[in-house]
Coordinates of C-alpha atoms and ligand atoms in Angstrom, one line a residue:
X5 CA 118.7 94.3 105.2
X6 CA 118.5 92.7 101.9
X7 CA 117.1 90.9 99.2
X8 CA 119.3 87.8 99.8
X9 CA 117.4 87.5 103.8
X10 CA 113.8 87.0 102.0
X11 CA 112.1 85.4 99.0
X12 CA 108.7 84.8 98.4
X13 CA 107.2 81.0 98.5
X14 CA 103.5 80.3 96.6
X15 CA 100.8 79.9 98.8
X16 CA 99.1 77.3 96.7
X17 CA 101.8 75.4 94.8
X18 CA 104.6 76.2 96.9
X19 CA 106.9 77.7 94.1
X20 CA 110.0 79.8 95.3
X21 CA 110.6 83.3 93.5
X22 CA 112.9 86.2 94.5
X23 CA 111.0 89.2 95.5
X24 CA 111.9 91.1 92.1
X25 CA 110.2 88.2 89.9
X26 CA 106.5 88.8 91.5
X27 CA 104.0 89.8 88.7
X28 CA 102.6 93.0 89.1
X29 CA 99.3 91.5 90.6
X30 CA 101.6 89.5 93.3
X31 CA 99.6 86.3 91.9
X32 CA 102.1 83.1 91.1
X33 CA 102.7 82.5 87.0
X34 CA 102.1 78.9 88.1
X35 CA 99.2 78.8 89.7
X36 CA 97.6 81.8 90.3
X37 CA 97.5 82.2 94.0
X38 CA 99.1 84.3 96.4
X39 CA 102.5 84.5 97.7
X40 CA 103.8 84.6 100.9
X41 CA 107.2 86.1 102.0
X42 CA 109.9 83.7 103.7
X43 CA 113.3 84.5 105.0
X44 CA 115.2 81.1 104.4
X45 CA 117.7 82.2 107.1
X46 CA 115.6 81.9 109.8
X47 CA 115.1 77.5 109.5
X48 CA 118.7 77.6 109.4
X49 CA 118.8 76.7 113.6
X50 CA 122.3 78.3 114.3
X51 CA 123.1 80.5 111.8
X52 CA 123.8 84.1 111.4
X53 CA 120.6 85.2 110.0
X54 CA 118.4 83.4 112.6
X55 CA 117.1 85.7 115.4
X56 CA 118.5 85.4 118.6
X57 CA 114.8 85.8 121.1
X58 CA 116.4 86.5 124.3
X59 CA 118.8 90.1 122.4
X60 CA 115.4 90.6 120.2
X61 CA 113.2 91.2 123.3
X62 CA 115.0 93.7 124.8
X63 CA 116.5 95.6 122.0
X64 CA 112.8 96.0 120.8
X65 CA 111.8 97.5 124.1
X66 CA 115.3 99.8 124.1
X67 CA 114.0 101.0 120.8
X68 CA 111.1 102.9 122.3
X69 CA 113.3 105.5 124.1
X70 CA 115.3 106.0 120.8
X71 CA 114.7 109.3 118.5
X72 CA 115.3 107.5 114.9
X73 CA 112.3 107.7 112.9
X74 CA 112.5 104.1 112.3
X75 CA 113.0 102.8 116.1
X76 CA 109.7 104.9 116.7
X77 CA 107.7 103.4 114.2
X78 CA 105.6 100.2 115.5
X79 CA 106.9 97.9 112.7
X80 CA 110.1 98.7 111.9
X81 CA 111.0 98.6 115.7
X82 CA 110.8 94.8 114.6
X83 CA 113.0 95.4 111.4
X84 CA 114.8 92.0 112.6
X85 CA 111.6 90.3 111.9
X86 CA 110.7 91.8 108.0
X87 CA 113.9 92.1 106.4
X88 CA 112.4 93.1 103.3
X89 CA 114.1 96.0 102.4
X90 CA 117.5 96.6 100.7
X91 CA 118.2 99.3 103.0
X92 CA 116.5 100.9 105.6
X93 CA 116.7 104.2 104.9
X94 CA 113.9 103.7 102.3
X95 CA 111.5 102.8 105.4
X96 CA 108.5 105.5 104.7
X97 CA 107.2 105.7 108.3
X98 CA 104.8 107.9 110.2
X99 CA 105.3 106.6 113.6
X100 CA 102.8 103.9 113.0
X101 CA 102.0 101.1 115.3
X102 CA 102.7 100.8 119.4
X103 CA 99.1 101.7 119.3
X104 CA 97.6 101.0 122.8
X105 CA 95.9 97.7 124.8
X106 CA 93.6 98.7 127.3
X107 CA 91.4 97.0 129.3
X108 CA 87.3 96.8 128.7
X109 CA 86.0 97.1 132.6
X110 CA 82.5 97.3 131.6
X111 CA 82.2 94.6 128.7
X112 CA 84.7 91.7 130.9
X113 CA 82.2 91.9 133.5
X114 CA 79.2 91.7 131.1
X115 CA 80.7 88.9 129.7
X116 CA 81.5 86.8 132.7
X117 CA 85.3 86.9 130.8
X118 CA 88.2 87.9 133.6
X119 CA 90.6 89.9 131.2
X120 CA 89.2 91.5 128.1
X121 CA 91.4 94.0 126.1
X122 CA 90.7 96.2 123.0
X123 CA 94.5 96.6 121.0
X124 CA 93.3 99.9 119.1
X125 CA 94.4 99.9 115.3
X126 CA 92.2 103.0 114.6
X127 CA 95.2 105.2 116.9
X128 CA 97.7 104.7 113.9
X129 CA 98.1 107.9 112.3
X130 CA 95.8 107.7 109.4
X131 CA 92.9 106.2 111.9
X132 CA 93.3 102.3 111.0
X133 CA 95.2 98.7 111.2
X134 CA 96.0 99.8 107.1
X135 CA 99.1 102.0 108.1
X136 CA 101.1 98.7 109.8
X137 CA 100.8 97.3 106.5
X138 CA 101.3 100.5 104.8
X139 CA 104.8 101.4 106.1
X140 CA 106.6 98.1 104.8
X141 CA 104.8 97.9 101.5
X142 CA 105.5 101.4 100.3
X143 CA 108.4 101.2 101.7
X144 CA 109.2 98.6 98.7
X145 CA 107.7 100.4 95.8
X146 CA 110.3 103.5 97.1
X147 CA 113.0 101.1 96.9
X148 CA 112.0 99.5 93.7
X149 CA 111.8 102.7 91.9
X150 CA 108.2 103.2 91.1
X151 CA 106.5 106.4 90.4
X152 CA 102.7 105.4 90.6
X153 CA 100.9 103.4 93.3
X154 CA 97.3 102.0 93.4
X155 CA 94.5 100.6 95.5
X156 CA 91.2 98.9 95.5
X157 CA 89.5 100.1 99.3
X158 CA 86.3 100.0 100.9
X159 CA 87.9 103.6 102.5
X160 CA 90.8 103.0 104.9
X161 CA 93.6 101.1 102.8
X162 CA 92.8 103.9 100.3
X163 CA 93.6 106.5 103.2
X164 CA 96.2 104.7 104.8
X165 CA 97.9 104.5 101.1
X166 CA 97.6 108.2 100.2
X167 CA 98.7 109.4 103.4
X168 CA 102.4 107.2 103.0
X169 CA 102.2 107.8 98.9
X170 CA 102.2 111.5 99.9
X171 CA 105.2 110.9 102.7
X172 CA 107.2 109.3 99.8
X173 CA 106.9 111.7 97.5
X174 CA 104.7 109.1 95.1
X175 CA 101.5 109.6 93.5
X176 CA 98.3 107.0 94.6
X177 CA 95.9 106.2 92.6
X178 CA 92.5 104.8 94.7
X179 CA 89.3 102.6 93.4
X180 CA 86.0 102.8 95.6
X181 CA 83.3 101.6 95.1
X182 CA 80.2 104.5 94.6
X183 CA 78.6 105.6 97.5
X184 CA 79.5 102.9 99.5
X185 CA 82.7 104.4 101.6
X186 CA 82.5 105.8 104.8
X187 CA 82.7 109.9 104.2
X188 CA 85.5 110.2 106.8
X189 CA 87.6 107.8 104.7
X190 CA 86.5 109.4 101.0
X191 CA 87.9 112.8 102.9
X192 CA 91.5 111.6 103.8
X193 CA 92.5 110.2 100.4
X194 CA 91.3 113.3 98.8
X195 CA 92.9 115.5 101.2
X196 CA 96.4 113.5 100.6
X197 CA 96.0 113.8 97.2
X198 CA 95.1 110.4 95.6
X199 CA 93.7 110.5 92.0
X200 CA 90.0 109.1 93.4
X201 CA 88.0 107.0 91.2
X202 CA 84.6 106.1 92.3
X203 CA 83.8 102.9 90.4
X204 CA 79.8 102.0 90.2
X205 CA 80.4 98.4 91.5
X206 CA 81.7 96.6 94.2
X207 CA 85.0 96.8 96.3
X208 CA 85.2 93.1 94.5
X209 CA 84.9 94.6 91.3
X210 CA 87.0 97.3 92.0
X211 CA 90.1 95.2 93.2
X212 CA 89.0 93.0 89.4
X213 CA 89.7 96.1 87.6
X214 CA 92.7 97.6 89.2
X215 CA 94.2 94.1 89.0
X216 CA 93.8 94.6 84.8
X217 CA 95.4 97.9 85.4
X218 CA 98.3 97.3 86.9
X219 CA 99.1 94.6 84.3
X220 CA 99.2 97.5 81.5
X221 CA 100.9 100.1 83.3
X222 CA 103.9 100.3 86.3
X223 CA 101.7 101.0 88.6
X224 CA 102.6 99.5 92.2
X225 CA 99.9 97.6 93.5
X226 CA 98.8 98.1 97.4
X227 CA 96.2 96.1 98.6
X228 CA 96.8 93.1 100.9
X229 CA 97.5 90.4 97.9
X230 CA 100.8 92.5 98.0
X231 CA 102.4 90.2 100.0
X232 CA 105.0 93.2 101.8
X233 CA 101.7 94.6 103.4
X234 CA 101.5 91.8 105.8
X235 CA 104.8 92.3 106.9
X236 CA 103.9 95.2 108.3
X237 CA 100.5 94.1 109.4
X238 CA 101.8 91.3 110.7
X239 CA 103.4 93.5 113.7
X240 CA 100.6 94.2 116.1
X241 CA 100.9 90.1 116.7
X242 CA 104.6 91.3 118.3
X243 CA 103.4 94.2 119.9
X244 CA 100.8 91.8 121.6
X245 CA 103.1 89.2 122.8
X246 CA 105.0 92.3 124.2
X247 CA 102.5 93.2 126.0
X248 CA 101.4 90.2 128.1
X249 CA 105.4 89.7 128.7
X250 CA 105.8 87.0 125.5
X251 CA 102.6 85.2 127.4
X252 CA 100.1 85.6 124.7
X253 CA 96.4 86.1 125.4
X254 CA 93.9 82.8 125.1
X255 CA 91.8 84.4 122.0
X256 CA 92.6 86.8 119.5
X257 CA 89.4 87.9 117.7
X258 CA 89.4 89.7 113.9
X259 CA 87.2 91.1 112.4
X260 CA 86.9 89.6 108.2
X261 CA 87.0 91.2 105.2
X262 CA 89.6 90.8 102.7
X263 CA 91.0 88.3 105.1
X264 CA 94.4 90.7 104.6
X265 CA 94.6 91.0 108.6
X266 CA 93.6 88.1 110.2
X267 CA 96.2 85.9 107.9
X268 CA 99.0 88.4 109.0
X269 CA 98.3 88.1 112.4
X270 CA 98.4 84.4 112.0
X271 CA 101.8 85.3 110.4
X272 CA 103.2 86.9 112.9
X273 CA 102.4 84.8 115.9
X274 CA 103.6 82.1 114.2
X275 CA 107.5 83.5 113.6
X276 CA 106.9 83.7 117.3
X277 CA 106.2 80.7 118.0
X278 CA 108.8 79.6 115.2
X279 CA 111.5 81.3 117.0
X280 CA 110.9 80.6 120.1
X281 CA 110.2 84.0 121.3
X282 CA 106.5 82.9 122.7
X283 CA 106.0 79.1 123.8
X284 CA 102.5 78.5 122.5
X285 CA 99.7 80.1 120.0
X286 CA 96.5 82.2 121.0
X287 CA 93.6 81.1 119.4
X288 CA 92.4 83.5 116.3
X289 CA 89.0 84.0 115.5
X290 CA 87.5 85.4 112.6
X291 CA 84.4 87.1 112.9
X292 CA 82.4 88.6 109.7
X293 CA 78.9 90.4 109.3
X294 CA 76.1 88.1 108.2
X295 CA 75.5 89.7 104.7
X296 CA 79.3 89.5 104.0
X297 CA 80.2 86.4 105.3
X298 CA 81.7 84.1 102.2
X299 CA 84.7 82.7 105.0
X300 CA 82.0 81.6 107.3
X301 CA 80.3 79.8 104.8
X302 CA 83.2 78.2 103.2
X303 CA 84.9 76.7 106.8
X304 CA 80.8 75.5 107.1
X305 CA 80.1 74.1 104.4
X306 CA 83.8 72.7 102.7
X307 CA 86.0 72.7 106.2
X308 CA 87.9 75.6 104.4
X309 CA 88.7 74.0 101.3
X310 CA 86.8 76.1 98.3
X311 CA 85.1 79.6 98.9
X312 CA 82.0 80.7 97.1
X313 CA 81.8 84.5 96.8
X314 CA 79.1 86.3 98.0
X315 CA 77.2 89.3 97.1
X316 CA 78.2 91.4 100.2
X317 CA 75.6 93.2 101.7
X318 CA 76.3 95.2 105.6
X319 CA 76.6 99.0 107.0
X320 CA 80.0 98.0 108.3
X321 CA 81.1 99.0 104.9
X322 CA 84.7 98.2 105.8
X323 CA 84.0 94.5 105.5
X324 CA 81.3 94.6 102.8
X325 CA 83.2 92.1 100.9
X326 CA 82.3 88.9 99.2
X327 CA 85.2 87.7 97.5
X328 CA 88.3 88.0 99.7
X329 CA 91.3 87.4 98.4
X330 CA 93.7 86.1 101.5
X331 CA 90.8 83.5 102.1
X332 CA 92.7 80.1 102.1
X333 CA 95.5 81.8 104.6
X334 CA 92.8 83.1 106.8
X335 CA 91.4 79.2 106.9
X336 CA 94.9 78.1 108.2
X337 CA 95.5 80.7 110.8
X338 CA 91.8 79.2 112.1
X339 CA 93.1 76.0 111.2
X340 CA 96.2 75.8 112.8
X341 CA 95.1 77.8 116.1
X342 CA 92.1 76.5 116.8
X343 CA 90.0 79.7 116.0
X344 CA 86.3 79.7 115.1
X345 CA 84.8 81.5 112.2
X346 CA 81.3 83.4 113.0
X347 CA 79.0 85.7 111.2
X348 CA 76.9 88.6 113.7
X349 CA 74.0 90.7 112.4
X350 CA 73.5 94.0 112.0
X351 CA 71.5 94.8 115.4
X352 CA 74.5 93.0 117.0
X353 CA 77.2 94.9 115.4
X354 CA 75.5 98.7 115.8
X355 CA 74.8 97.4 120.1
X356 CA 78.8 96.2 120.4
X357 CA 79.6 99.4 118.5
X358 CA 77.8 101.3 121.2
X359 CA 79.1 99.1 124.2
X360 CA 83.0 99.8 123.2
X361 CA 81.8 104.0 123.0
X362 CA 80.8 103.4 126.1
X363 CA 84.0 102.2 127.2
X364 CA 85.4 106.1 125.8
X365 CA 87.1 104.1 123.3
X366 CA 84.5 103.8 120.2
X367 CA 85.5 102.4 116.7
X368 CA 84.5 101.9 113.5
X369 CA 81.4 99.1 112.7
X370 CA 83.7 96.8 111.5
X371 CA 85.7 97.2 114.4
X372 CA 82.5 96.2 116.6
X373 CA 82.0 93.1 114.8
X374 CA 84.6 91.6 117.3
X375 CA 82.4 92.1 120.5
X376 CA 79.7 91.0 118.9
X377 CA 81.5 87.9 117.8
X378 CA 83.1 87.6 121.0
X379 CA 79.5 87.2 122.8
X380 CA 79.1 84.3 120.7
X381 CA 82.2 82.6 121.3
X382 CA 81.4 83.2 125.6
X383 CA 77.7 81.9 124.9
X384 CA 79.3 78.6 122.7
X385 CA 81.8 78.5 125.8
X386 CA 84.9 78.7 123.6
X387 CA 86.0 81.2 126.1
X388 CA 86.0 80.6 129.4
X389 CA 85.8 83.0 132.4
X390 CA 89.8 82.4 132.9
X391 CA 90.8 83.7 129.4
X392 CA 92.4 86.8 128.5
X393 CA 91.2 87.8 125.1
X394 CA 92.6 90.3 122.8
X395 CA 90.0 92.5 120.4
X396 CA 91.3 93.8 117.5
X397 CA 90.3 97.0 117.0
X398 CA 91.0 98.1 113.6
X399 CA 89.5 101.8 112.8
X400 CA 88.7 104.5 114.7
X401 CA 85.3 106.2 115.7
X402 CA 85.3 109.1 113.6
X403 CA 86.2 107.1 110.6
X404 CA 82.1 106.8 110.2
X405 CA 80.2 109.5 112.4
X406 CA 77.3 108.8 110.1
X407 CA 76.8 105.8 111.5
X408 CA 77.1 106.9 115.4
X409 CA 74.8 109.5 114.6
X410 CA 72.3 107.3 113.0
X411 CA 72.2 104.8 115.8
X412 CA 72.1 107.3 118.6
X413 CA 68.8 109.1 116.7
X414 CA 67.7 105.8 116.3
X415 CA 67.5 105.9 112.5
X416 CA 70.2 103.3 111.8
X417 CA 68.8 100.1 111.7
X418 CA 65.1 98.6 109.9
X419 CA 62.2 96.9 112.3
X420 CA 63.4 93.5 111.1
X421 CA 66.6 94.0 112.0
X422 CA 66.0 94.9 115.4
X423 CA 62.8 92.5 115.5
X424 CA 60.2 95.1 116.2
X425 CA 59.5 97.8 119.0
X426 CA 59.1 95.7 121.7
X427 CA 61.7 93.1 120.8
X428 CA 64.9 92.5 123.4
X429 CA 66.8 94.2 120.9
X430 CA 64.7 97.0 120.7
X431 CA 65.3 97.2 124.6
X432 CA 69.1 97.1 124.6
X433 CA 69.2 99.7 121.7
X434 CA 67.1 102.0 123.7
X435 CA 69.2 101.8 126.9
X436 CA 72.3 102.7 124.7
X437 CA 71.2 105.7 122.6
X438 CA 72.4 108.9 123.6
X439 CA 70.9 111.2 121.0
X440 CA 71.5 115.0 121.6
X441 CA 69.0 116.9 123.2
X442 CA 67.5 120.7 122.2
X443 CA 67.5 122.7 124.7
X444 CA 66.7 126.4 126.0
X445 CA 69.7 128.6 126.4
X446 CA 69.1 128.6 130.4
X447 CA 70.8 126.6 133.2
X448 CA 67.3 125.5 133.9
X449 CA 66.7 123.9 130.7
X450 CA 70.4 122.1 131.0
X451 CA 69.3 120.8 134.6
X452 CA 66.2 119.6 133.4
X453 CA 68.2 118.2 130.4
X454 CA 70.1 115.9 133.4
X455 CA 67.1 114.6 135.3
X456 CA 65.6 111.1 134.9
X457 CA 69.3 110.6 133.4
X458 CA 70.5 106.8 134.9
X459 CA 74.0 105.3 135.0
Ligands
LIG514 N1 88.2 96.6 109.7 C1 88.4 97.8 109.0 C2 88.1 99.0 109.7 C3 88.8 97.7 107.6 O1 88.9 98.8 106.9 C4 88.9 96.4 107.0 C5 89.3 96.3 105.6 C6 88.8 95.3 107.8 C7 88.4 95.4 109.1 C8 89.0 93.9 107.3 O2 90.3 93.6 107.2 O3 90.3 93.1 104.8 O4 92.2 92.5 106.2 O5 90.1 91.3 106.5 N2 89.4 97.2 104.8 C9 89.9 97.2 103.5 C10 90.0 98.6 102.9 C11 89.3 96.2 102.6 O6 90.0 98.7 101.6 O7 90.1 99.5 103.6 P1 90.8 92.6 106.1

């Protein structure tokens, strides 16, 4: 692995740097937007640096029995795929990725869809999709040499970043915005150590700021403008295609925020497809809440081509973001697969939320905002009964017990948002609540606990 195998390419104006020239806020000095890492060997059709499919399968697979650290991480498994770093003994891992697919009995039947999966980000080790991304891009600032490392989060990056920062011996330094992170999140970083600030404005605001800092002090920035964090994130595509035999499913649905995710799964199926390892593209769709959904707006009202920020607004505070920065690379992944971009409200997120707990899977809000998104796409009939579709999961359950707890005592969401007592809504969210139960301290009391219980 070395420096020589990638470079990075503008996303905007198409301007060529070597990794080592990026600015500290991984924004081009031409143009201001963001870059994109290449590896120049790979167009080359028959030479040494392009990777051979047929050898790449299998020795990927063969990796899973080994016992090096870095054949038991998730992404660097596919090291052959993000040569980014010098040498690989720099790779900070934590066993991150080969997170499991399973299969949604309950919800493909609801749905009328044949094959529906959930690929569960929230069982990396820190609890979300971040650590994928995490691995590769501290990776780099070990191997460049630097001493301080930063983030902007709504909660998980921030985790995710501690968590690696701590594994490399580094110190992290994370923005939040007040009051507006999930406690479970808030917990981690502290617990790993970060230097937390808690910033009263927005996780927009709080990416503004950090973006000044960086540019007065060598401080390594972390959040998905680095281009190195879809490298990592752009691995779960890989593990996918694994997974249905180099087949790939007929969807793929995201949920939005920062727009970090879906653009490097977009990435990574597309060096598939590139290569030749898979023979044709799922479709990715991007699904966002309705009070934070600037990418939905912009594909509606200028086919993709300018973004208006938002001011964000939604309990999945994971996504409560109104100016995301990876924007014009999530239009082309839509673009170029023939996604669709969708917006679901709050009542509709908290009930999919619910529906994947009761698949004994659960996730995070944001993670729900996929089901939710996918009923939309099954009522527009952009996916058939005959598709196999792919939800990406991206945080897990306990990431926000507040919010499980609020739903299942019924305090979670307003009477507009669920339309009233008597509303449909109102219905469904009754039939899913589980709240707990007092009881005497008798078997009696427990029996009578179980009766008038249905399935
Ligand atoms: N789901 C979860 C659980 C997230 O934490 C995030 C983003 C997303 C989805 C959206 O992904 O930004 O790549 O479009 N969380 C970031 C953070 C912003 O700071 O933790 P995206």
């Amino acid at each position: 692995m070395n420096e020589n195998l990638h470079r990075l390419r503008c996303f905007g104006c198409g301007t060529r740097i070597a990794g080592v020239e990026a600015q500290p806020d991984f924004r081009c000095a031409q143009c201001g937007e963001l870059f994109e890492v290449e590896y120049p060997g790979w167009s080359e059709r028959r030479g040494p640096d392009r990777p051979n499919p047929g050898a790449l399968k299998w020795l990927w697979r063969d990796r899973r029995a080994s016992l090096e650290a870095a054949d038991q991480s998730g992404v660097w498994r596919f090291r052959e795929l993000l040569p980014i770093l010098d040498n690989l003994e720099n790779a900070i891992t934590l066993r991150e990725g080969n997170t499991p697919l399973y299969r949604l009995p309950r919800i493909s039947k609801a749905l009328g869809i044949e094959q529906v999966f959930a690929k569960h980000q929230g069982m990396n080790p820190t609890g979300s999709f971040k650590d994928t991304g995490m691995t590769a891009a501290i990776s780099m600032a070990r191997e460049r040499g630097f001493e301080w490392v930063a983030c902007a989060s709504t909660g998980n990056t921030s985790a995710s970043m501690a968590a690696y920062a701590a594994r490399a011996g580094l110190r992290s330094l994370v923005l939040i915005p007040e009051g507006k992170i999930a406690w479970g999140k808030l917990s981690q970083a502290m617990d790993y150590g970060a230097v937390t600030c808690q910033l009263p404005v927005d996780f927009d605001g709080c990416l503004r700021l950090l973006t000044e800092v960086v540019r007065q002090a060598p401080i390594y920035l972390l959040n998905s403008v680095n281009p190195y964090r879809l490298e990592g994130q752009k691995t779960p595509a890989f593990e996918i295609a694994e997974a249905f035999e180099w087949d790939v499913p007929a969807h793929i649905v995201v949920p939005g925020g920062n727009l970090g995710n879906s653009s490097a799964l977009g990435k990574g199926f597309r060096e598939l497809h590139e290569l030749g390892l898979i023979a044709r593209l799922p479709r990715i769709s991007v699904i966002q809440a309705a009070g934070a959904n600037p990418l939905v707006r912009s594909l509606a009202n200028a086919n993709g081509a300018a973004l208006e920020p938002v001011q964000a607004h939604t309990r999945a505070t994971a996504i409560r973001i109104g100016n995301p920065a990876s924007w014009r690379k999530a239009v082309r992944v839509i673009q170029e697969t023939g996604g669709r971009c969708l917006d679901v409200t709050e009542a509709e997120i908290a009930i999919a939320k619910a529906e994947i707990g009761a698949e004994g899977l659960g996730c995070e809000p944001a993670s729900a905002v996929t089901l939710a998104g996918l009923k939309k796409l099954r009522a527009q009939g952009f996916v058939a009964p005959e598709d196999s579709v792919v939800l990406v999961l991206t945080g897990h359950t306990l990431k926000d017990a507040d919010y499980t707890i609020d739903f299942h005592r019924g305090t979670l969401l307003t009477e507009e948002e669920t339309g009233g007592p008597n509303s449909e809504i109102a219905a469904e969210i009754a039939s899913l609540r589980r709240n707990a139960v007092a009881v005497d301290a008798t078997p009696a009391a427990v029996l009578a606990a179980l009766k008038g219980q249905v399935r």
